[in-house]
Amino acid sequence: MTDPIPDRYAVIGNPIEQSKSPFIHTAFAQLTGQVMDYSKLFAPLDGFAAAVDAFRVSGGHGMNVTAPFKLDAFAYATHLAPSAQMAGAVNAMKFEGDKVYAENFDGVGLVRDLVCNLQCPLQGRRVLILGAGGATRGALLPLLAEQPAELVIVNRTVAKAQALATLAYQHQTGKVPVTGVGYEALQGVFDVVLNASSSSLTAELPPLPASVFGTGGLAYDLTYGKGLTPFLKLAQQAGVTHLADGVGMLAEQAAEAFAWWRGIRPDTAAVIHKLTVPLV
Ligand code: NDP
């Protein structure tokens, strides 16, 4: 008997060498006994649609999408899930004939990491999120669905934080207060502080007062693999002992995509363990 031909998946980006997705999905396939092949696909900046077309013609079943193509994928999709619509961006696609189904699993991956892996329930807690880019946009509705007491978005460009706050308040099913502010207007202490700005990619510290950190709370940097970032260091110096980076979010959004494609949800613990960089 011949071996079955593996179903093909890929992650597309530019650059793409740094992507952990092939490692993660290959590990998930082994864990769940799925016969699939997952590769990296580099596309020129103006060549997203042509690269995806070619992948589909060659039998591709689905794709993850990373920078800078999440908006291109949004435009390319024929069927956008509510998560992708709210995020204004797509990070996973599934191909069925002419149909291109599109999702954004970043937000649900973040919440699953917070609530399930880190045992940090959000209900009734004050949550602060730094940044008003794509990651924050995708995270807002899944965060609000957990019914925190309040959600504050803080951003350098204040108008972006305010616009996102208005959008999220209108689209949520509950009535959690959501506000958008600049760093100088931040007040009070928060139970959960999420750094969804890209400051840690360049080892910069947002102009965040250390007084925002509740000592019994959680400080979480969505950027992963950078160890103790300036943001996490500030939290640590402010007395926060529960620190985490976004490696769990990365694994959980991948597990959501895997389950969507294959109908089986892999356990993420081994992958998270393997990819974790100590926070020192
Ligand atoms: P965007 O480029 O869309 O947005 C970046 C945001 O960061 C903007 O709001 C920008 O502010 C703010 N910012 C940039 N530099 C600074 C700084 N030095 N100080 C304060 N604010 C700053 O990025 P994304 O939203 O796509 O990604 C944000 C981070 O989240 C990245 O580090 C990314 O790696 C991480 N991420 C992690 C994921 C995971 O699975 N763990 C998934 C997705 C993202 P302004 O608007 O004023 O310019």
Short mmCIF file of C-alpha atoms and ligand atoms in Angstrom, two decimals, residues 67 70 91 106 130-137 154-158 160 183 195-202 204-207 220-224 245-251 253, ligand 1:
data_model
loop_
_atom_site.label_atom_id
_atom_site.label_comp_id
_atom_site.label_asym_id
_atom_site.label_seq_id
_atom_site.Cartn_x
_atom_site.Cartn_y
_atom_site.Cartn_z
CA ALA A 67 3.36 40.37 8.02
CA LYS A 70 -2.74 40.31 6.65
CA ASN A 91 -4.24 35.37 9.69
CA ASP A 106 -4.92 36.06 17.18
CA LEU A 130 -0.95 49.08 24.97
CA GLY A 131 -0.99 49.80 21.24
CA ALA A 132 -3.75 50.32 18.70
CA GLY A 133 -2.45 48.30 15.75
CA GLY A 134 -3.57 45.01 14.24
CA ALA A 135 -2.87 42.88 17.31
CA THR A 136 -5.00 45.08 19.57
CA ARG A 137 -7.76 45.30 17.00
CA VAL A 154 -3.54 53.36 25.43
CA ASN A 155 -1.57 54.44 22.38
CA ARG A 156 1.03 56.99 21.28
CA THR A 157 -1.32 58.14 18.55
CA VAL A 158 -4.34 58.86 20.73
CA LYS A 160 -6.22 55.49 16.94
CA TYR A 183 -0.12 57.63 27.92
CA ASN A 195 1.69 45.12 25.73
CA ALA A 196 0.26 44.83 22.19
CA SER A 197 2.47 47.62 20.90
CA SER A 198 5.46 46.64 18.80
CA SER A 199 7.86 48.46 21.18
CA SER A 200 9.53 45.25 22.32
CA LEU A 201 10.63 44.38 18.78
CA THR A 202 13.07 47.29 19.02
CA GLU A 204 11.93 50.26 23.43
CA LEU A 205 9.81 51.11 26.44
CA PRO A 206 6.45 52.81 25.87
CA PRO A 207 5.99 55.91 28.10
CA TYR A 220 1.92 40.16 29.37
CA ASP A 221 4.00 41.14 26.36
CA LEU A 222 2.50 39.88 23.07
CA THR A 223 5.97 40.01 21.52
CA TYR A 224 7.64 36.64 22.11
CA ASP A 245 5.30 36.80 26.76
CA GLY A 246 3.26 35.94 23.65
CA VAL A 247 4.62 32.46 22.97
CA GLY A 248 1.43 30.90 24.32
CA MET A 249 -0.68 33.19 22.15
CA LEU A 250 1.35 32.13 19.12
CA ALA A 251 0.77 28.46 19.87
CA GLN A 253 -3.77 30.85 17.53
P1 NDP B 1 1.20 47.26 14.31
O1 NDP B 1 2.36 47.74 13.52
O2 NDP B 1 -0.11 47.08 13.65
O3 NDP B 1 0.95 48.31 15.52
C1 NDP B 1 2.01 48.72 16.33
C2 NDP B 1 1.49 49.52 17.51
O4 NDP B 1 2.59 49.71 18.41
C3 NDP B 1 0.98 50.91 17.16
O5 NDP B 1 -0.15 51.19 17.94
C4 NDP B 1 2.15 51.83 17.53
O6 NDP B 1 1.74 53.10 17.97
C5 NDP B 1 2.72 51.10 18.72
N1 NDP B 1 4.15 51.35 18.95
C6 NDP B 1 5.20 51.06 18.14
N2 NDP B 1 6.36 51.38 18.72
C7 NDP B 1 6.05 51.93 19.93
C8 NDP B 1 6.83 52.47 20.99
N3 NDP B 1 8.16 52.51 20.94
N4 NDP B 1 6.18 52.93 22.09
C9 NDP B 1 4.83 52.88 22.17
N5 NDP B 1 4.04 52.37 21.19
C10 NDP B 1 4.64 51.90 20.08
O7 NDP B 1 1.69 45.93 15.02
P2 NDP B 1 0.79 44.69 15.47
O8 NDP B 1 -0.39 45.21 16.20
O9 NDP B 1 0.56 43.79 14.32
O10 NDP B 1 1.78 43.90 16.46
C11 NDP B 1 2.11 44.40 17.73
C12 NDP B 1 2.99 43.42 18.47
O11 NDP B 1 2.27 42.24 18.75
C13 NDP B 1 4.23 43.00 17.66
O12 NDP B 1 5.36 43.05 18.52
C14 NDP B 1 3.93 41.58 17.26
O13 NDP B 1 5.10 40.79 17.19
C15 NDP B 1 3.04 41.11 18.39
N6 NDP B 1 2.13 40.03 17.97
C16 NDP B 1 2.23 38.84 18.60
C17 NDP B 1 1.44 37.79 18.23
C18 NDP B 1 1.57 36.47 18.92
O14 NDP B 1 1.05 35.47 18.43
N7 NDP B 1 2.22 36.41 20.07
C19 NDP B 1 0.43 37.92 17.14
C20 NDP B 1 0.37 39.25 16.57
C21 NDP B 1 1.21 40.25 16.98
P3 NDP B 1 1.29 54.28 16.93
O15 NDP B 1 -0.08 53.92 16.47
O16 NDP B 1 1.32 55.51 17.76
O17 NDP B 1 2.31 54.25 15.83
#
